[in-house]
Coordinates of C-alpha atoms in Angstrom, one line a residue:
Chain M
X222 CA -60.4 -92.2 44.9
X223 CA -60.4 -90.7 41.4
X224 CA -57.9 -89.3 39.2
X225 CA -58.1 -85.8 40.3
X226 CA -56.9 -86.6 43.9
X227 CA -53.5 -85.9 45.2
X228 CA -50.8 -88.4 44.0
X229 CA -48.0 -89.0 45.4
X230 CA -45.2 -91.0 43.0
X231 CA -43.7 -93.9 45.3
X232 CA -40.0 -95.2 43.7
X233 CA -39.2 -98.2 45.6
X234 CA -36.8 -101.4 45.2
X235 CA -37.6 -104.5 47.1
X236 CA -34.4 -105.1 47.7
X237 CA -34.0 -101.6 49.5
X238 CA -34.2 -102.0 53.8
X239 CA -36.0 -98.3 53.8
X240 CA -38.2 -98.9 51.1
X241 CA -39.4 -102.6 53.2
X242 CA -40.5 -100.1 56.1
X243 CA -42.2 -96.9 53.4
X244 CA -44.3 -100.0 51.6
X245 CA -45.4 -101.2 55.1
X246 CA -46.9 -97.5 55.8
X247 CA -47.6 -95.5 52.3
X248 CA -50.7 -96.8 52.2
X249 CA -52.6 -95.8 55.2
X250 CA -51.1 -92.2 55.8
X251 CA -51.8 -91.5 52.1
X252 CA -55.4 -92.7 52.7
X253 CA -55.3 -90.4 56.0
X254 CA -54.5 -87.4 53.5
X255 CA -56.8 -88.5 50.4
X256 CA -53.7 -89.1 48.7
X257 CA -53.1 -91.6 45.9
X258 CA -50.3 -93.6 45.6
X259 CA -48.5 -94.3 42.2
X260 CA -46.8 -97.2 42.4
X261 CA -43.0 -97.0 40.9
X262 CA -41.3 -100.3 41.2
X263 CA -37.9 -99.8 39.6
X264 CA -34.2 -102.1 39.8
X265 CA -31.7 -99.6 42.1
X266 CA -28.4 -102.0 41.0
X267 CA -28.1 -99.7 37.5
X268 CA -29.1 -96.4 39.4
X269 CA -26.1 -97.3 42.0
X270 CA -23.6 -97.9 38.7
X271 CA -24.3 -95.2 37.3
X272 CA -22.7 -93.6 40.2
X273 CA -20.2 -95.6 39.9
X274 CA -20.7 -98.1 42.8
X275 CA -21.0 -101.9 42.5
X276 CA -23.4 -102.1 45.5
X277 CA -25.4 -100.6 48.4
X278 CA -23.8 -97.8 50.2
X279 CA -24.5 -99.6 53.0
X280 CA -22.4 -102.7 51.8
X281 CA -19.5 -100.5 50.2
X282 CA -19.0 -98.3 54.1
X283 CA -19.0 -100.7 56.5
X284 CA -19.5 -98.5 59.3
X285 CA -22.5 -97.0 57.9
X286 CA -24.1 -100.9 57.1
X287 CA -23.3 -101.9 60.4
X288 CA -25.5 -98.6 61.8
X289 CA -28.2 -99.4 59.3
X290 CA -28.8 -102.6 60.3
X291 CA -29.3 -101.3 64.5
X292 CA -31.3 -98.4 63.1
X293 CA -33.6 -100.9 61.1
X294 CA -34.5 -102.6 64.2
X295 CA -34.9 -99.6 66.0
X296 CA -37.6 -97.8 63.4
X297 CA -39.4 -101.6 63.0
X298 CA -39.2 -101.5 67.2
X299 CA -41.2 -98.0 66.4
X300 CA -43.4 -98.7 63.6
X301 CA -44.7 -101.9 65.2
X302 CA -43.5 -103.6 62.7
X303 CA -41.4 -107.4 62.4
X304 CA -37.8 -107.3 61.2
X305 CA -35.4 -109.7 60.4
X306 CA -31.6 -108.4 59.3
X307 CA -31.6 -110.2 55.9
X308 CA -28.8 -112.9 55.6
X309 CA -28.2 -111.8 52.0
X310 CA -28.3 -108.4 51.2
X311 CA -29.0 -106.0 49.0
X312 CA -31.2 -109.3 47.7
X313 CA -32.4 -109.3 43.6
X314 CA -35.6 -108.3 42.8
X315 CA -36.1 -108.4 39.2
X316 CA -39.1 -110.6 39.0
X317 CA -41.1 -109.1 41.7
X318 CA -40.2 -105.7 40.7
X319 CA -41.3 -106.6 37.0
X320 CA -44.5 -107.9 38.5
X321 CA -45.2 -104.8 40.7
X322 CA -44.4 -102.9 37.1
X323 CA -47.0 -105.2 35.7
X324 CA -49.6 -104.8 38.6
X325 CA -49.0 -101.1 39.3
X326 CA -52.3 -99.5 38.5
X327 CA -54.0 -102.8 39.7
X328 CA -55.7 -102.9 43.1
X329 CA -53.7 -105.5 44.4
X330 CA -50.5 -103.8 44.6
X331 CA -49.8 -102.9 47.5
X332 CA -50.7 -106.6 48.9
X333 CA -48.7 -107.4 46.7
X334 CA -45.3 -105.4 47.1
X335 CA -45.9 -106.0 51.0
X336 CA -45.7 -110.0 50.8
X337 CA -42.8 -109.4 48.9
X338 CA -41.0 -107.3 51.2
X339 CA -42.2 -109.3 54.1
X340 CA -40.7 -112.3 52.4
X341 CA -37.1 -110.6 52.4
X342 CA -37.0 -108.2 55.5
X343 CA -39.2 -111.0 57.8
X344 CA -38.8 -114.2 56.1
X345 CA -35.4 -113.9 55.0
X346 CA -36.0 -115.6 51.6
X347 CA -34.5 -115.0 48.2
X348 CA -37.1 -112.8 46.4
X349 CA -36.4 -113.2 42.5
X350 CA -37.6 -117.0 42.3
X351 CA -40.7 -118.0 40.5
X352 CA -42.0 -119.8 42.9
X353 CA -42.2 -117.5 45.5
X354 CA -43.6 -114.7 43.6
X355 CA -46.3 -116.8 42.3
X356 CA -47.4 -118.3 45.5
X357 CA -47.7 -114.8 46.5
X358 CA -50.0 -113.8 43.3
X359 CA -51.6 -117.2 44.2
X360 CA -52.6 -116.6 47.7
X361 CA -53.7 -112.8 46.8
X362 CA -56.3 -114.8 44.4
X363 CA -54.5 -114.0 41.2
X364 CA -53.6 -116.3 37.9
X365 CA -50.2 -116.5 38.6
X366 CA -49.2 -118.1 35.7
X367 CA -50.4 -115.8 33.3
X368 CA -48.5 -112.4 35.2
X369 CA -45.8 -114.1 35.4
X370 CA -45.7 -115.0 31.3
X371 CA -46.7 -111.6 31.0
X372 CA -43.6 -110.1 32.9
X373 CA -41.2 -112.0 31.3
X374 CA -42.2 -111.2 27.7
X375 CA -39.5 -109.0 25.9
X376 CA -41.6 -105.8 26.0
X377 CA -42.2 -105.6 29.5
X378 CA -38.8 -106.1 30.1
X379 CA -38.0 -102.9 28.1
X380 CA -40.6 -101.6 29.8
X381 CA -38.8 -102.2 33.1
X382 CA -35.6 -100.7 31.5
X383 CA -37.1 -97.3 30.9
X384 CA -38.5 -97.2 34.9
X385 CA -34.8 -97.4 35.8
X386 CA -33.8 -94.5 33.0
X387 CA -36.2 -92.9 34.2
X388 CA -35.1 -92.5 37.6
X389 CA -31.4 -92.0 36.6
X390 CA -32.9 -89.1 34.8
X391 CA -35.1 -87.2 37.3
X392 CA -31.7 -87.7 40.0
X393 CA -32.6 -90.4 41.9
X394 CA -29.5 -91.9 43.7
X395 CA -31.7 -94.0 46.1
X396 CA -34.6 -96.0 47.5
X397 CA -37.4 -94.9 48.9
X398 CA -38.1 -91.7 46.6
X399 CA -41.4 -89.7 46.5
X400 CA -42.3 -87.5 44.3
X401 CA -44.9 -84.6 44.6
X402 CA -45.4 -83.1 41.3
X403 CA -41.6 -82.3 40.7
X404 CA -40.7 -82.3 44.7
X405 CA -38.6 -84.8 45.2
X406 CA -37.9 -86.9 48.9
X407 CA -35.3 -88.8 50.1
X408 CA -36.1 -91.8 52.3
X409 CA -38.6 -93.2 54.9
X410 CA -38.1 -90.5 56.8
X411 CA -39.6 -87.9 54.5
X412 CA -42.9 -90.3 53.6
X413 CA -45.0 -87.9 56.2
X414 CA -43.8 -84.8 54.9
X415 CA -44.4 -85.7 50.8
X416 CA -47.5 -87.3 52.1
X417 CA -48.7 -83.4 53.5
X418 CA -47.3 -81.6 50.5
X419 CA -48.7 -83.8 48.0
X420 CA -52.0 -83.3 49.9
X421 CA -51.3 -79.4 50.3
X422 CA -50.3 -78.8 46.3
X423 CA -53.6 -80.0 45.3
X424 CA -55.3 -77.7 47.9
X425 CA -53.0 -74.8 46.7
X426 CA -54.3 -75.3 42.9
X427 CA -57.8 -75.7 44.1
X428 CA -57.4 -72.3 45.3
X429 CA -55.8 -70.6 42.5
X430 CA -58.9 -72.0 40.1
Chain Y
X296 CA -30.3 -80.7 86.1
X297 CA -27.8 -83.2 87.8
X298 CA -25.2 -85.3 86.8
X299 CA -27.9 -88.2 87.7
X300 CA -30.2 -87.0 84.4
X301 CA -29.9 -89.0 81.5
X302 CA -27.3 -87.6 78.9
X303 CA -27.0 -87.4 75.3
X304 CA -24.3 -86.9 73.2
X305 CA -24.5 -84.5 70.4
X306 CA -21.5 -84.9 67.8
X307 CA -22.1 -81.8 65.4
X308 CA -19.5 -79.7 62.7
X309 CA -20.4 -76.0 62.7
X310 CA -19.5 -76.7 58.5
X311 CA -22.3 -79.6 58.5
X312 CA -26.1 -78.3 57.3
X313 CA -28.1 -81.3 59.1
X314 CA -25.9 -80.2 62.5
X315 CA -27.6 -77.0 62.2
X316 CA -31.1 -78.2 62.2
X317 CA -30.0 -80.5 64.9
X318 CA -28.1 -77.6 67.2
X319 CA -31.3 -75.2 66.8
X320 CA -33.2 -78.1 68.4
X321 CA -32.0 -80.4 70.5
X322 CA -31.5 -77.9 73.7
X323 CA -35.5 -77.6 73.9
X324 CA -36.3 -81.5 72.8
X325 CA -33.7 -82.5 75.6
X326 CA -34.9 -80.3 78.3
X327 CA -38.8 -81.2 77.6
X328 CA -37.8 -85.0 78.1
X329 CA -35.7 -84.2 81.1
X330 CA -32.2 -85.2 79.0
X331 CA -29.0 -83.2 79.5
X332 CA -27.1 -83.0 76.1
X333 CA -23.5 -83.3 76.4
X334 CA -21.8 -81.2 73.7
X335 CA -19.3 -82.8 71.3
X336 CA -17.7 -80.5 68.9
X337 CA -15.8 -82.6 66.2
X338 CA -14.2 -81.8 62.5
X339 CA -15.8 -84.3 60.3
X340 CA -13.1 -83.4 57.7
X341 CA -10.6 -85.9 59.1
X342 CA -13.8 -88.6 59.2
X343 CA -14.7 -88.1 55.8
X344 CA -11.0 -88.6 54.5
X345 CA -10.7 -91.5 56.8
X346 CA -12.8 -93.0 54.1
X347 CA -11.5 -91.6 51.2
X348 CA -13.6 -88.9 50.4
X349 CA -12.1 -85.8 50.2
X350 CA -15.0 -83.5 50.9
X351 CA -18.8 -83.8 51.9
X352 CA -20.6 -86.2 50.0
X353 CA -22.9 -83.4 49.3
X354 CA -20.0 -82.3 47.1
X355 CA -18.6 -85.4 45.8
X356 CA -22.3 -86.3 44.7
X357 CA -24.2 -83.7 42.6
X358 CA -27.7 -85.4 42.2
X359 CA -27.4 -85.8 46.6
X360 CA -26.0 -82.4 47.1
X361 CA -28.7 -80.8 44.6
X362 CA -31.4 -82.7 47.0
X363 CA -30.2 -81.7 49.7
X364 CA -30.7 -77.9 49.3
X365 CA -34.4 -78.6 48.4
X366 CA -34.4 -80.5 51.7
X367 CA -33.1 -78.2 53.6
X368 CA -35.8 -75.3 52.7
X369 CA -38.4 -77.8 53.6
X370 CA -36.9 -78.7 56.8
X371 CA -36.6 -75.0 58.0
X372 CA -39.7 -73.9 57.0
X373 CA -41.0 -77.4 58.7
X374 CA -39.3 -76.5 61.8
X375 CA -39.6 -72.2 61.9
X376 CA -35.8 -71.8 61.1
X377 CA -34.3 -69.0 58.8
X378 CA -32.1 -70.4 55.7
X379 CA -30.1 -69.1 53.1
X380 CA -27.8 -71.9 51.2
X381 CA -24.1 -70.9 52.2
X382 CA -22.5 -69.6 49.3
X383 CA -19.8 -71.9 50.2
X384 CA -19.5 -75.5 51.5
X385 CA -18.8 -77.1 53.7
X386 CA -17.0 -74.2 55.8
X387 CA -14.1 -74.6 57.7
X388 CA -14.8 -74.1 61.2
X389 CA -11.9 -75.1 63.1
X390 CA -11.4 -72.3 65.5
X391 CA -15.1 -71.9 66.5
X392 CA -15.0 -75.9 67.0
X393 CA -11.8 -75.3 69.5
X394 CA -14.0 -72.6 71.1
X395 CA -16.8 -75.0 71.2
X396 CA -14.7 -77.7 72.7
X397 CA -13.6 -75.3 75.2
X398 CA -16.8 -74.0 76.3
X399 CA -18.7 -77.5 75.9
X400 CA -19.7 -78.0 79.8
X401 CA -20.5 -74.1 80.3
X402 CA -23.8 -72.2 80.1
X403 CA -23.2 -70.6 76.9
X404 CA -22.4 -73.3 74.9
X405 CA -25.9 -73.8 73.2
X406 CA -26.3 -69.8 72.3
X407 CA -22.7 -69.9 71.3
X408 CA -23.2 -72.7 68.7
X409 CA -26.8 -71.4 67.8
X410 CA -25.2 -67.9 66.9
X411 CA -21.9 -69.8 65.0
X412 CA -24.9 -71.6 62.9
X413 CA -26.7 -68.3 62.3
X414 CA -23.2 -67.1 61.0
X415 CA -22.4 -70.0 58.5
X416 CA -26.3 -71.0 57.6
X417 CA -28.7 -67.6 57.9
X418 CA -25.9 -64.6 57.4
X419 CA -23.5 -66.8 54.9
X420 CA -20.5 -65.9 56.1
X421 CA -16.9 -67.3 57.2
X422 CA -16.8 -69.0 60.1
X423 CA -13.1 -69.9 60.9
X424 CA -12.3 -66.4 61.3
X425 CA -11.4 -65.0 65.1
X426 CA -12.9 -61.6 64.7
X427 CA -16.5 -63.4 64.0
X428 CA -15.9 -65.8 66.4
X429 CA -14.7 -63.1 68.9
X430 CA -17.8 -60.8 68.2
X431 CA -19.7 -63.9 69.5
X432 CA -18.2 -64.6 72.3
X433 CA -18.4 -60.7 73.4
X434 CA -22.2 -60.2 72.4
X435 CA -22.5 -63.2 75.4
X436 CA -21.0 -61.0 77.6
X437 CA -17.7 -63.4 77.6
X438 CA -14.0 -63.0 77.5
X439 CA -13.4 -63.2 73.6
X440 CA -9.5 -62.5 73.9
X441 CA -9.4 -65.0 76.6
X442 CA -11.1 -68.3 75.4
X443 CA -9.4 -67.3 71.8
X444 CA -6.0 -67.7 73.5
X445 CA -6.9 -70.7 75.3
X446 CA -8.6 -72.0 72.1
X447 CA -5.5 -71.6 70.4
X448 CA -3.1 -73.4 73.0
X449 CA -0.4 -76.2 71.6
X450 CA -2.6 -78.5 74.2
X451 CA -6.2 -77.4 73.3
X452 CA -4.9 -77.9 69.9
X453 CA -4.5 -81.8 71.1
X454 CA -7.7 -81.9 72.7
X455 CA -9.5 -80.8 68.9
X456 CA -7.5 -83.8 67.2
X457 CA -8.2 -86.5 69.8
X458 CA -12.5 -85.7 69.9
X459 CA -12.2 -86.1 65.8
X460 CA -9.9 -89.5 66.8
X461 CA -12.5 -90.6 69.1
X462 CA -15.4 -89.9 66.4
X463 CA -13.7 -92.2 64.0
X464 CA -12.7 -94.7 66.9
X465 CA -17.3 -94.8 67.6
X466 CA -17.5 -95.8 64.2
X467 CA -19.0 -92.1 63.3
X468 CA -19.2 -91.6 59.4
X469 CA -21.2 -88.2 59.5
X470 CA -23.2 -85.4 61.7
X471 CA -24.6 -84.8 63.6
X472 CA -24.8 -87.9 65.4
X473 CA -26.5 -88.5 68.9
X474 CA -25.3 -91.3 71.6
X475 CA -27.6 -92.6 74.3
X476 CA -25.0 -94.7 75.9
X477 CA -23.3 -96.9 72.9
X478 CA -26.4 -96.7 71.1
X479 CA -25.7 -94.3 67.8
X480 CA -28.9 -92.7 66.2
X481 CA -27.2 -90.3 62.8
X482 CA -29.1 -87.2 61.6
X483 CA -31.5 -84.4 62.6
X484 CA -34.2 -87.2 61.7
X485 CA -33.3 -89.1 64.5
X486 CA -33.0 -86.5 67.3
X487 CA -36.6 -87.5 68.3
X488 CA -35.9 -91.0 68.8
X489 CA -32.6 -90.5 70.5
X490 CA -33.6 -88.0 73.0
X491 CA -36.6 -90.4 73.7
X492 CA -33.9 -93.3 73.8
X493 CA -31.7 -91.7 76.4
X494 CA -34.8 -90.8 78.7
X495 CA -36.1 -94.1 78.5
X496 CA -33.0 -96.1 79.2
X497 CA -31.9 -94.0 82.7
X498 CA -35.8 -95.3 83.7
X499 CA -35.0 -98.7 82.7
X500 CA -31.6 -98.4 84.8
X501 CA -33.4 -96.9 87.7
X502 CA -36.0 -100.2 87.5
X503 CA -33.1 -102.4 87.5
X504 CA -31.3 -100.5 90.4

């Protein structure tokens, strides 16, 4: 794909259940639609405080987490795809996430941000340990050593910051969010629809030109 | 259909945006899979205080309840359905609930709720008014004076409470929600996979009978 494809902005936490099953299935419907994917790890904890919660919605209702977790086996039942109910949730993520920050624009990011969600939602393993994330960079043939210096270094920890201001400041207020130009969608649900209108946008400008 | 078909539960607030979408198109979804939908008025008022909140989270959050509008003109034109964002919200709707609850095993209940949508989500007007709810009932050709009166009773009056008692009871925390047997799918978004759900599980019964 080149840069003047469709792109659709993909806002995603790994410690988010919904955004485990939109990272299992951005890829091949926005390859379906000619769509490329931008890749926007960012830390949903500060977005949440901001709001003034100290944790998921889906920890602070209880009737609400306790339909989340059915409904999450239900849509994996769907999808085809595995599902464990986490034992600890929602899990840190900060040094995967600054990896996948790291990695964005890479080609191996969306390997990537699928082991790690596979190794919380499947696995049922704590996800911000060095070890895990670089046998994961490892297996995907990578210098783990090296990306994970690189993510820790003070800059791309600001760098990480600003994601997270970022989405505080175009009104995020939860995990998955897609964004289409300025069209903004909520959830896992919505992936098909920003999917078509990112595809459709680009169509409508060809037109106007 | 018989009392044999498989049955779904519709729990819907005429004042909820979601239950509209949900109450345009659940009688034709239900019908093609061979489901009869069992019609549960509720006031998600009492629901929402029951945890604190003393109005829609679409309120009590801006960043959600600025979403949700967007999402909401994407869904009806998705779906074919007229829109105009109520001027107020969420609307009372106690008295056309009562009706509701009255009428919820008669023939007219899915044009009645359609056209009690149409009032609160296409035409923007009060709902919880009897001469509105009164011109409904007429244009079906029904006793308006009547089913006001009996909507109105001291004992009808106990009916209302106890559905909104039962809601929180089934661990409800929003509408519309949908029940295949215990199993709870929330939202328009999951009226698909609940009306597949109920079909499914009356087959699975019938294998096991």
């Amino acid at each position: 794909m080149t840069s003047n494809d469709p792109q659709l902005e993909f806002w995603f936490d790994f410690g988010s259940n919904y955004s485990y099953l939109a990272t299992m299935r951005i890829e091949a419907l926005a390859a379906a639609h000619g769509v490329r994917v931008l890749w926007k790890p960012f830390l949903l904890g500060p977005v949440f405080k901001a709001f003034g919660w100290n944790s998921s919605p889906f920890v602070l209702q209880k009737e609400k987490g306790a339909y989340v977790w059915r409904d999450m086996q239900r849509q994996c039942d769907k999808y085809g795809l595995p599902w464990t109910q986490p034992s600890a949730f929602p899990r840190r993520a900060l040094l995967p996430l600054r990896v996948a920050l790291l990695g964005a624009a890479e080609p191996w990011i969306g390997a990537f941000c699928q082991r790690i969600m596979q190794a919380n939602f499947v696995d049922d393993r704590e996800i911000d340990d060095p070890q895990l994330v670089g046998d994961v960079l490892a297996a995907l043939g990578l210098d783990a050593s090296a990306l994970l210096a690189a993510a820790n270094t003070e800059q791309h920890k600001l760098a990480m910051r600003a994601q997270g201001e970022q989405a505080v400041q175009r009104g995020m207020f939860g995990a998955p969010m897609f964004f289409a130009g300025d069209d903004m969608f909520w959830g896992n649900d919505r992936l098909e629809d920003a999917v078509a209108w990112a595809a459709g946008h680009v169509a409508a400008r060809i037109d106007l030109a």
